[in-house]
């Protein structure tokens, strides 16, 4: 398993890939650890996740630079990611007791009926490279604190991040076996899911990967949570603050090199403000600093791998051949590393890749629509339903439009984001289940009814 720095194209490390013996050892250790871990008082599990937050903050720069080397995230954004991981740990350290409190129900005189929340066991997590720390802490903070144990199968280009996360928990004082990284190839995932010791699986990634895990888990009647792709609409209505929308939109599309499921990808703009918004938006996009991700001032770094850059450019080329217009960008940057420029497409025809597929990179598709109803129709004209953003000076109008968009979350006058305090997840081909908040903590528990006469 080779790790290549996407900013330079240089090989920076190699890791041994896990085989059948390593898988067996990992699952055996996880299964053995579960019995004692589930009986550990919740207050102690809360203390441990709080300790993990401290370890993260103490090593913030080290972990940020590791992410930057392995997948190219600008180091300032990587530091923010580490801080967000610490935040989600803080959140569950503070709120797990309330989230897992038993629910009491009306019952006949002399009886007591309640629902308790008990952990399931070993949870397999198949995680992507784009937010290599956040995606992992987003599941481990609630699931482990609820009493489950975790096995992480991370993306093959961020093995150092996987091992670093395992070490964070070790430093925090977690018992051996409660959380383990398994550097296994994707072709072993089905067998891991099928193993009787694995009780549930969560995946963040592509649609094909999600369907494969869901199918394998379904054969064994195991619970899954899937957070898959997105083609999020960014709706600009005729009464929007255009300067704010343009500035935020440029960032929403290009944050993390545009490699985010909840990045704004399709910009749906009312015809009354289309020209003004487009001019301001292009100016903002062109002002973004592209460069060395280790430079504190860099806003857009390289794509995570060369093959991903090539796939993105093929989508752009196919869209242009179908009739789309390149307003800015549109060709790989001629420099060392996997750099693609922030790009804006207009006149995007129906059925082309920019219209129907997820473009996982810094490419925005801009559409002109003639009214609010047309904006909602265009926003919903996708197989995905992860997030959306609506821009208007009228808060009531913003909520009305937000309620009509088919998505797991809609933000009015903000970019779409995940937050430990609120549920996160999608509909349609963007997956199912919820992470974060109380919903995320109780996805993988047994809601057991206890009736006492």
CSV table of C-alpha atoms in Angstrom, one decimal:
chain,number,residue,atom,x,y,z
A,1,UNK,CA,0.0,0.0,0.0
A,2,UNK,CA,1.9,3.1,-1.3
A,3,UNK,CA,1.2,6.7,-0.2
A,4,UNK,CA,1.8,9.4,-2.8
A,5,UNK,CA,1.9,13.1,-1.9
A,6,UNK,CA,-0.6,14.6,-4.4
A,7,UNK,CA,1.2,18.0,-4.3
A,8,UNK,CA,4.4,16.5,-5.6
A,9,UNK,CA,3.7,13.1,-7.0
A,10,UNK,CA,6.4,11.6,-4.8
A,11,UNK,CA,6.0,8.4,-2.9
A,12,UNK,CA,6.2,9.2,0.8
A,13,UNK,CA,5.5,5.9,2.5
A,14,UNK,CA,4.5,2.3,2.2
A,15,UNK,CA,2.3,0.1,4.4
A,16,UNK,CA,1.7,-3.6,4.6
A,17,UNK,CA,-1.8,-4.5,3.5
A,18,UNK,CA,-3.9,-6.6,5.9
A,19,UNK,CA,-4.6,-10.2,4.8
A,20,UNK,CA,-6.9,-12.9,6.1
A,21,UNK,CA,-4.8,-13.5,9.3
A,22,UNK,CA,-4.8,-9.8,10.2
A,23,UNK,CA,-8.6,-9.6,9.6
A,24,UNK,CA,-9.2,-12.6,11.9
A,25,UNK,CA,-6.9,-11.2,14.6
A,26,UNK,CA,-8.6,-7.8,14.5
A,27,UNK,CA,-12.2,-9.2,14.6
A,28,UNK,CA,-11.2,-11.6,17.4
A,29,UNK,CA,-9.8,-8.8,19.5
A,30,UNK,CA,-12.8,-6.5,18.8
A,31,UNK,CA,-15.2,-9.2,19.8
A,32,UNK,CA,-13.3,-10.0,23.0
A,33,UNK,CA,-13.1,-6.4,23.9
A,34,UNK,CA,-16.9,-5.8,23.6
A,35,UNK,CA,-18.0,-7.7,26.7
A,36,UNK,CA,-16.0,-5.5,29.1
A,37,UNK,CA,-16.5,-2.3,27.2
A,38,UNK,CA,-20.3,-2.5,27.1
A,39,UNK,CA,-20.2,-2.9,30.9
A,40,UNK,CA,-17.9,0.1,31.5
A,41,UNK,CA,-19.9,2.9,33.2
A,42,UNK,CA,-21.1,5.5,30.7
A,43,UNK,CA,-19.4,8.2,32.8
A,44,UNK,CA,-16.1,6.5,32.2
A,45,UNK,CA,-16.7,6.2,28.4
A,46,UNK,CA,-17.6,9.9,28.4
A,47,UNK,CA,-14.3,10.7,30.2
A,48,UNK,CA,-12.4,8.7,27.6
A,49,UNK,CA,-13.9,10.5,24.6
A,50,UNK,CA,-13.2,13.8,26.4
A,51,UNK,CA,-9.6,12.7,26.8
A,52,UNK,CA,-9.4,11.9,23.0
A,53,UNK,CA,-10.4,15.6,22.4
A,54,UNK,CA,-7.4,16.7,24.4
A,55,UNK,CA,-5.1,14.4,22.5
A,56,UNK,CA,-6.3,15.8,19.2
A,57,UNK,CA,-5.8,19.4,20.3
A,58,UNK,CA,-2.4,18.7,21.6
A,59,UNK,CA,-1.3,17.1,18.3
A,60,UNK,CA,-3.3,19.4,16.0
A,61,UNK,CA,-0.5,20.5,13.8
A,62,UNK,CA,1.0,17.0,13.6
A,63,UNK,CA,-2.3,15.5,12.5
A,64,UNK,CA,-3.0,18.4,10.1
A,65,UNK,CA,0.3,18.0,8.3
A,66,UNK,CA,-0.2,14.2,8.0
A,67,UNK,CA,-3.6,14.8,6.3
A,68,UNK,CA,-1.9,17.4,4.0
A,69,UNK,CA,0.9,15.0,3.0
A,70,UNK,CA,-1.4,12.1,2.3
A,71,UNK,CA,-4.4,13.6,0.5
A,72,UNK,CA,-3.4,17.3,-0.2
A,73,UNK,CA,-5.8,19.2,2.0
A,74,UNK,CA,-4.5,22.8,2.7
A,75,UNK,CA,-2.9,22.6,6.1
A,76,UNK,CA,-5.0,25.5,7.5
A,77,UNK,CA,-8.2,23.5,6.6
A,78,UNK,CA,-6.7,20.4,8.0
A,79,UNK,CA,-6.1,22.1,11.4
A,80,UNK,CA,-9.8,23.1,11.3
A,81,UNK,CA,-10.7,19.5,10.7
A,82,UNK,CA,-8.8,18.3,13.7
A,83,UNK,CA,-10.4,21.0,15.9
A,84,UNK,CA,-13.8,19.8,14.6
A,85,UNK,CA,-13.0,16.2,15.6
A,86,UNK,CA,-12.2,17.5,19.1
A,87,UNK,CA,-15.5,19.3,19.1
A,88,UNK,CA,-17.5,16.2,18.3
A,89,UNK,CA,-15.7,14.4,21.1
A,90,UNK,CA,-16.6,17.2,23.5
A,91,UNK,CA,-20.2,17.0,22.3
A,92,UNK,CA,-20.7,13.4,23.2
A,93,UNK,CA,-18.7,13.7,26.4
A,94,UNK,CA,-21.3,16.3,27.5
A,95,UNK,CA,-24.5,14.9,26.0
A,96,UNK,CA,-24.2,11.1,25.9
A,97,UNK,CA,-26.0,10.6,29.2
A,98,UNK,CA,-29.0,12.5,27.9
A,99,UNK,CA,-29.0,10.8,24.6
A,100,UNK,CA,-28.9,7.3,26.1
A,101,UNK,CA,-31.3,7.9,28.9
A,102,UNK,CA,-34.1,5.4,29.1
A,103,UNK,CA,-37.5,6.4,27.6
A,104,UNK,CA,-40.4,5.9,30.0
A,105,UNK,CA,-43.8,5.0,28.7
A,106,UNK,CA,-47.4,5.1,30.0
A,107,UNK,CA,-48.3,1.7,31.6
A,108,UNK,CA,-51.0,0.1,33.7
A,109,UNK,CA,-51.0,0.8,37.5
A,110,UNK,CA,-48.3,-1.1,39.3
A,111,UNK,CA,-46.2,-1.6,36.2
A,112,UNK,CA,-43.2,0.2,34.8
A,113,UNK,CA,-42.3,0.2,31.1
A,114,UNK,CA,-39.3,1.8,29.6
A,115,UNK,CA,-37.0,1.6,26.5
A,116,UNK,CA,-33.3,1.3,27.2
A,117,UNK,CA,-30.5,1.8,24.7
A,118,UNK,CA,-27.9,-1.1,24.6
A,119,UNK,CA,-24.9,-1.3,22.2
A,120,UNK,CA,-24.9,-3.9,19.4
A,121,UNK,CA,-21.3,-4.9,19.3
A,122,UNK,CA,-18.6,-4.7,16.6
A,123,UNK,CA,-19.3,-2.0,14.0
A,124,UNK,CA,-17.3,-2.0,10.8
A,125,UNK,CA,-16.7,1.5,9.4
A,126,UNK,CA,-15.6,1.9,5.8
A,127,UNK,CA,-14.4,5.5,5.5
A,128,UNK,CA,-13.2,7.8,2.6
A,129,UNK,CA,-10.1,9.9,2.2
A,130,UNK,CA,-11.6,13.4,1.7
A,131,UNK,CA,-12.0,14.2,5.4
A,132,UNK,CA,-9.7,11.5,6.8
A,133,UNK,CA,-10.0,12.4,10.5
A,134,UNK,CA,-13.5,14.0,10.6
A,135,UNK,CA,-15.3,11.1,8.9
A,136,UNK,CA,-13.9,8.7,11.4
A,137,UNK,CA,-14.5,10.7,14.5
A,138,UNK,CA,-18.0,11.4,13.3
A,139,UNK,CA,-18.8,7.8,13.8
A,140,UNK,CA,-16.5,6.7,16.6
A,141,UNK,CA,-17.3,9.4,19.1
A,142,UNK,CA,-21.0,8.4,19.3
A,143,UNK,CA,-20.7,4.7,18.6
A,144,UNK,CA,-17.9,3.9,21.0
A,145,UNK,CA,-19.4,6.1,23.7
A,146,UNK,CA,-22.7,4.2,23.3
A,147,UNK,CA,-20.7,1.0,24.2
A,148,UNK,CA,-20.0,-0.4,20.7
A,149,UNK,CA,-16.5,-1.2,19.5
A,150,UNK,CA,-15.2,-0.1,16.1
A,151,UNK,CA,-13.1,-1.6,13.3
A,152,UNK,CA,-12.0,1.0,10.7
A,153,UNK,CA,-11.4,0.1,7.1
A,154,UNK,CA,-10.0,3.5,5.8
A,155,UNK,CA,-9.3,4.5,2.3
A,156,UNK,CA,-6.0,3.1,0.9
A,157,UNK,CA,-4.4,6.5,0.3
A,158,UNK,CA,-4.6,7.6,3.9
A,159,UNK,CA,-3.2,4.7,6.0
A,160,UNK,CA,-1.1,7.0,8.1
A,161,UNK,CA,-4.2,8.9,9.1
A,162,UNK,CA,-5.9,5.6,10.0
A,163,UNK,CA,-3.0,4.5,12.3
A,164,UNK,CA,-2.8,8.0,13.8
A,165,UNK,CA,-6.5,7.9,14.8
A,166,UNK,CA,-5.9,4.5,16.4
A,167,UNK,CA,-3.0,6.1,18.4
A,168,UNK,CA,-5.1,9.0,19.5
A,169,UNK,CA,-7.5,6.7,21.3
A,170,UNK,CA,-4.6,4.7,22.7
A,171,UNK,CA,-3.1,7.8,24.1
A,172,UNK,CA,-6.5,8.8,25.5
A,173,UNK,CA,-6.6,5.5,27.5
A,174,UNK,CA,-9.0,3.4,25.5
A,175,UNK,CA,-8.7,-0.4,26.1
A,176,UNK,CA,-7.0,-2.5,23.5
A,177,UNK,CA,-9.5,-3.8,20.9
A,178,UNK,CA,-12.2,-1.2,21.4
A,179,UNK,CA,-11.0,0.7,18.3
A,180,UNK,CA,-8.8,-0.8,15.6
A,181,UNK,CA,-7.6,0.2,12.2
A,182,UNK,CA,-7.5,-2.5,9.6
A,183,UNK,CA,-5.6,-1.7,6.4
A,184,UNK,CA,-7.5,-4.2,4.4
A,185,UNK,CA,-8.2,-4.1,0.6
A,186,UNK,CA,-11.7,-3.4,-0.5
A,187,UNK,CA,-12.2,-7.0,-1.8
A,188,UNK,CA,-12.2,-8.3,1.8
A,189,UNK,CA,-15.0,-6.0,3.0
A,190,UNK,CA,-17.9,-8.3,2.0
A,191,UNK,CA,-16.3,-11.1,4.1
A,192,UNK,CA,-15.8,-8.8,7.1
A,193,UNK,CA,-19.4,-7.7,6.9
A,194,UNK,CA,-20.6,-11.3,6.7
A,195,UNK,CA,-18.6,-12.3,9.8
A,196,UNK,CA,-20.9,-13.2,12.7
A,197,UNK,CA,-18.8,-11.1,15.1
A,198,UNK,CA,-19.6,-7.9,13.1
A,199,UNK,CA,-23.1,-6.6,14.1
A,200,UNK,CA,-23.4,-3.5,11.9
A,201,UNK,CA,-21.7,-1.4,9.3
A,202,UNK,CA,-21.4,2.2,8.3
A,203,UNK,CA,-20.0,3.6,5.1
A,204,UNK,CA,-19.2,7.0,3.8
A,205,UNK,CA,-18.3,6.9,0.1
A,206,UNK,CA,-19.5,6.4,-3.4
A,207,UNK,CA,-22.9,5.0,-4.5
A,208,UNK,CA,-21.4,1.7,-5.8
A,209,UNK,CA,-19.4,1.1,-2.6
A,210,UNK,CA,-22.5,1.8,-0.5
A,211,UNK,CA,-24.7,-0.5,-2.5
A,212,UNK,CA,-22.1,-3.3,-2.1
A,213,UNK,CA,-21.9,-2.9,1.6
A,214,UNK,CA,-25.6,-2.6,2.0
A,215,UNK,CA,-26.1,-5.8,-0.1
A,216,UNK,CA,-23.6,-7.8,1.9
A,217,UNK,CA,-25.1,-6.6,5.2
A,218,UNK,CA,-28.6,-7.2,3.9
A,219,UNK,CA,-27.8,-10.8,3.2
A,220,UNK,CA,-27.0,-11.1,6.9
A,221,UNK,CA,-29.8,-8.9,8.2
A,222,UNK,CA,-27.4,-6.4,9.6
A,223,UNK,CA,-28.0,-2.7,10.2
A,224,UNK,CA,-26.2,-0.2,8.0
A,225,UNK,CA,-25.9,3.6,7.8
A,226,UNK,CA,-24.8,5.0,4.4
A,227,UNK,CA,-23.6,8.5,3.6
A,228,UNK,CA,-23.1,8.6,-0.1
A,229,UNK,CA,-22.6,11.1,-2.9
A,230,UNK,CA,-24.2,14.5,-3.4
A,231,UNK,CA,-24.9,17.0,-6.1
A,232,UNK,CA,-26.0,19.8,-3.8
A,233,UNK,CA,-27.9,22.8,-5.2
A,234,UNK,CA,-27.0,26.3,-4.2
A,235,UNK,CA,-30.2,28.3,-4.9
A,236,UNK,CA,-29.8,32.1,-5.4
A,237,UNK,CA,-33.2,33.8,-5.4
A,238,UNK,CA,-33.9,37.3,-6.8
A,239,UNK,CA,-33.8,38.9,-3.3
A,240,UNK,CA,-30.5,37.4,-2.2
A,241,UNK,CA,-27.5,39.3,-0.9
A,242,UNK,CA,-25.5,38.7,-4.0
A,243,UNK,CA,-22.1,39.7,-2.6
A,244,UNK,CA,-22.5,37.3,0.3
A,245,UNK,CA,-23.9,34.5,-1.8
A,246,UNK,CA,-21.1,34.8,-4.4
A,247,UNK,CA,-18.3,34.8,-1.7
A,248,UNK,CA,-19.8,31.9,0.2
A,249,UNK,CA,-20.7,30.0,-2.9
A,250,UNK,CA,-17.1,30.2,-4.2
A,251,UNK,CA,-15.9,28.8,-0.8
A,252,UNK,CA,-18.7,26.2,-0.7
A,253,UNK,CA,-17.7,24.8,-4.0
A,254,UNK,CA,-13.9,24.8,-3.6
A,255,UNK,CA,-13.4,24.0,0.1
A,256,UNK,CA,-11.2,20.9,0.4
A,257,UNK,CA,-10.4,21.2,-3.3
A,258,UNK,CA,-14.1,20.7,-4.1
A,259,UNK,CA,-13.8,17.1,-2.8
A,260,UNK,CA,-16.8,17.0,-0.4
A,261,UNK,CA,-20.1,15.2,-0.7
A,262,UNK,CA,-21.9,18.3,0.7
A,263,UNK,CA,-20.0,20.9,-1.4
A,264,UNK,CA,-22.2,23.2,-3.5
A,265,UNK,CA,-22.1,21.8,-7.0
A,266,UNK,CA,-25.1,23.1,-8.9
A,267,UNK,CA,-25.7,26.8,-8.7
A,268,UNK,CA,-29.4,27.6,-9.5
A,269,UNK,CA,-29.8,31.3,-10.0
A,270,UNK,CA,-32.9,33.4,-10.6
A,271,UNK,CA,-32.8,35.1,-14.0
A,272,UNK,CA,-33.3,38.6,-12.4
A,273,UNK,CA,-29.9,38.4,-10.7
A,274,UNK,CA,-28.2,35.8,-12.9
A,275,UNK,CA,-25.7,38.1,-14.7
A,276,UNK,CA,-24.7,40.0,-11.6
A,277,UNK,CA,-24.3,36.9,-9.5
A,278,UNK,CA,-22.3,35.1,-12.2
A,279,UNK,CA,-19.9,38.0,-12.5
A,280,UNK,CA,-19.4,38.3,-8.8
A,281,UNK,CA,-19.1,34.5,-8.4
A,282,UNK,CA,-16.5,34.1,-11.1
A,283,UNK,CA,-14.5,37.0,-9.5
A,284,UNK,CA,-14.6,35.2,-6.2
A,285,UNK,CA,-13.6,31.9,-7.7
A,286,UNK,CA,-10.7,33.4,-9.7
A,287,UNK,CA,-9.4,35.1,-6.5
A,288,UNK,CA,-8.9,31.8,-4.6
A,289,UNK,CA,-5.3,31.0,-3.9
A,290,UNK,CA,-4.2,27.7,-5.5
A,291,UNK,CA,-0.9,26.3,-4.4
A,292,UNK,CA,1.2,24.3,-2.1
A,293,UNK,CA,-1.1,22.9,0.6
A,294,UNK,CA,1.6,23.3,3.2
A,295,UNK,CA,1.4,27.1,2.7
A,296,UNK,CA,-0.9,28.7,5.3
A,297,UNK,CA,-2.3,31.1,2.6
A,298,UNK,CA,-3.3,28.3,0.2
A,299,UNK,CA,-7.1,28.0,-0.2
A,300,UNK,CA,-7.2,25.3,-2.9
A,301,UNK,CA,-4.6,22.5,-3.0
A,302,UNK,CA,-4.2,19.5,-5.3
A,303,UNK,CA,-6.7,16.8,-6.0
A,304,UNK,CA,-6.1,13.8,-3.7
A,305,UNK,CA,-4.8,11.5,-6.5
A,306,UNK,CA,-3.8,11.9,-10.1
A,307,UNK,CA,-6.4,9.4,-11.3
A,308,UNK,CA,-9.1,11.4,-9.6
A,309,UNK,CA,-8.0,14.5,-11.4
A,310,UNK,CA,-8.1,12.7,-14.7
A,311,UNK,CA,-11.6,11.4,-14.0
A,312,UNK,CA,-12.8,14.9,-13.1
A,313,UNK,CA,-11.3,16.4,-16.3
A,314,UNK,CA,-13.0,13.7,-18.4
A,315,UNK,CA,-16.3,14.8,-16.9
A,316,UNK,CA,-15.6,18.4,-17.7
A,317,UNK,CA,-14.5,17.6,-21.2
A,318,UNK,CA,-17.6,15.5,-21.8
A,319,UNK,CA,-19.8,18.3,-20.5
A,320,UNK,CA,-18.2,20.9,-22.8
A,321,UNK,CA,-18.5,18.6,-25.8
A,322,UNK,CA,-22.2,18.3,-25.0
A,323,UNK,CA,-22.5,22.1,-25.0
A,324,UNK,CA,-21.4,23.5,-21.7
A,325,UNK,CA,-19.4,26.7,-21.7
A,326,UNK,CA,-16.2,27.1,-19.6
A,327,UNK,CA,-16.2,30.6,-18.0
A,328,UNK,CA,-13.0,30.0,-16.1
A,329,UNK,CA,-10.6,27.1,-15.5
A,330,UNK,CA,-11.4,23.9,-17.3
A,331,UNK,CA,-7.9,22.4,-17.8
A,332,UNK,CA,-5.4,20.8,-15.4
A,333,UNK,CA,-2.8,23.2,-14.1
A,334,UNK,CA,0.6,22.6,-15.7
A,335,UNK,CA,2.7,22.2,-12.6
A,336,UNK,CA,4.0,19.4,-10.4
A,337,UNK,CA,1.2,17.6,-8.6
A,338,UNK,CA,-2.4,16.8,-9.2
A,339,UNK,CA,-3.7,20.4,-9.5
A,340,UNK,CA,-7.0,21.3,-11.1
A,341,UNK,CA,-8.2,25.0,-11.2
A,342,UNK,CA,-11.4,26.3,-9.7
A,343,UNK,CA,-13.7,26.0,-12.7
A,344,UNK,CA,-17.1,27.5,-13.6
A,345,UNK,CA,-19.4,26.0,-16.3
A,346,UNK,CA,-22.5,27.7,-17.7
A,347,UNK,CA,-25.0,26.6,-20.4
A,348,UNK,CA,-24.9,23.1,-18.9
A,349,UNK,CA,-27.1,20.8,-21.0
A,350,UNK,CA,-29.4,18.2,-19.6
A,351,UNK,CA,-27.8,14.7,-19.4
A,352,UNK,CA,-24.2,15.7,-19.4
A,353,UNK,CA,-21.9,14.7,-16.5
A,354,UNK,CA,-21.9,18.2,-14.9
A,355,UNK,CA,-25.7,17.9,-14.9
A,356,UNK,CA,-26.3,14.4,-13.7
A,357,UNK,CA,-23.2,13.1,-12.0
A,358,UNK,CA,-21.3,14.2,-8.9
A,359,UNK,CA,-18.2,16.2,-9.9
A,360,UNK,CA,-15.8,15.5,-7.0
A,361,UNK,CA,-13.6,18.5,-7.5
A,362,UNK,CA,-13.6,22.3,-7.9
A,363,UNK,CA,-16.1,22.5,-10.8
A,364,UNK,CA,-19.3,24.5,-10.5
A,365,UNK,CA,-22.3,24.2,-12.8
A,366,UNK,CA,-24.4,27.4,-13.0
A,367,UNK,CA,-28.0,27.4,-14.2
A,368,UNK,CA,-30.4,30.2,-14.9
A,369,UNK,CA,-34.0,29.8,-13.9
A,370,UNK,CA,-37.0,32.0,-14.3
A,371,UNK,CA,-38.6,31.9,-10.8
A,372,UNK,CA,-38.9,30.2,-7.4
A,373,UNK,CA,-40.9,27.2,-8.7
A,374,UNK,CA,-38.4,26.6,-11.4
A,375,UNK,CA,-35.5,26.9,-8.9
A,376,UNK,CA,-37.0,24.2,-6.7
A,377,UNK,CA,-37.7,22.0,-9.8
A,378,UNK,CA,-34.1,22.4,-10.9
A,379,UNK,CA,-32.7,21.8,-7.4
A,380,UNK,CA,-34.7,18.5,-7.1
A,381,UNK,CA,-33.7,17.4,-10.6
A,382,UNK,CA,-31.1,15.0,-9.4
A,383,UNK,CA,-30.8,11.4,-8.1
A,384,UNK,CA,-29.0,12.8,-5.0
A,385,UNK,CA,-30.4,14.3,-1.9
A,386,UNK,CA,-27.7,15.1,0.6
A,387,UNK,CA,-27.7,18.8,1.3
A,388,UNK,CA,-28.7,22.2,-0.2
A,389,UNK,CA,-28.3,25.9,0.4
A,390,UNK,CA,-30.9,28.7,-0.3
A,391,UNK,CA,-30.2,32.4,-0.5
A,392,UNK,CA,-32.8,35.0,0.1
A,393,UNK,CA,-33.3,38.1,2.3
A,394,UNK,CA,-36.7,36.8,3.3
A,395,UNK,CA,-36.4,34.2,6.1
A,396,UNK,CA,-39.9,32.9,5.6
A,397,UNK,CA,-39.4,32.5,1.9
A,398,UNK,CA,-36.1,30.8,2.6
A,399,UNK,CA,-37.8,28.2,4.9
A,400,UNK,CA,-40.6,27.7,2.4
A,401,UNK,CA,-38.2,26.9,-0.4
A,402,UNK,CA,-36.0,24.8,2.0
A,403,UNK,CA,-39.0,22.6,2.9
A,404,UNK,CA,-39.7,21.9,-0.8
A,405,UNK,CA,-36.1,20.7,-1.6
A,406,UNK,CA,-35.5,16.9,-1.3
A,407,UNK,CA,-32.4,16.8,0.8
A,408,UNK,CA,-31.2,15.6,4.3
A,409,UNK,CA,-30.4,19.2,5.3
A,410,UNK,CA,-31.0,22.6,3.8
A,411,UNK,CA,-29.2,25.8,5.0
A,412,UNK,CA,-30.6,29.2,4.4
A,413,UNK,CA,-28.0,31.9,3.8
A,414,UNK,CA,-25.2,29.6,4.8
A,415,UNK,CA,-23.1,27.0,3.1
A,416,UNK,CA,-24.1,23.4,3.8
A,417,UNK,CA,-22.2,21.8,6.6
A,418,UNK,CA,-22.2,19.1,9.2
A,419,UNK,CA,-22.5,19.9,12.9
A,420,UNK,CA,-22.3,17.6,16.0
A,421,UNK,CA,-25.5,19.2,17.4
A,422,UNK,CA,-27.8,18.3,14.4
A,423,UNK,CA,-28.6,15.1,12.5
A,424,UNK,CA,-26.7,14.6,9.2
A,425,UNK,CA,-27.5,12.3,6.3
A,426,UNK,CA,-29.2,12.1,3.0
A,427,UNK,CA,-32.2,10.8,1.0
A,428,UNK,CA,-32.6,9.2,-2.4
A,429,UNK,CA,-29.2,8.0,-3.8
A,430,UNK,CA,-27.3,9.9,-1.1
A,431,UNK,CA,-27.9,7.2,1.4
A,432,UNK,CA,-29.9,6.6,4.6
A,433,UNK,CA,-29.6,6.7,8.3
A,434,UNK,CA,-28.3,9.7,10.3
A,435,UNK,CA,-25.1,10.6,12.0
A,436,UNK,CA,-24.3,13.1,14.7
A,437,UNK,CA,-26.6,14.5,17.5
A,438,UNK,CA,-28.8,12.1,19.4
A,439,UNK,CA,-29.8,10.4,16.1
A,440,UNK,CA,-26.3,9.4,15.4
A,441,UNK,CA,-25.7,8.0,18.8
A,442,UNK,CA,-28.8,5.8,18.7
A,443,UNK,CA,-28.4,4.4,15.1
A,444,UNK,CA,-26.4,1.4,16.4
A,445,UNK,CA,-28.1,0.5,19.6
A,446,UNK,CA,-30.8,-2.0,20.6
A,447,UNK,CA,-33.8,-0.1,21.7
A,448,UNK,CA,-34.9,-2.7,24.2
A,449,UNK,CA,-38.4,-2.5,25.8
A,450,UNK,CA,-38.4,-3.6,29.5
A,451,UNK,CA,-41.8,-4.2,31.0
A,452,UNK,CA,-41.9,-4.7,34.8
A,453,UNK,CA,-45.0,-6.0,36.6
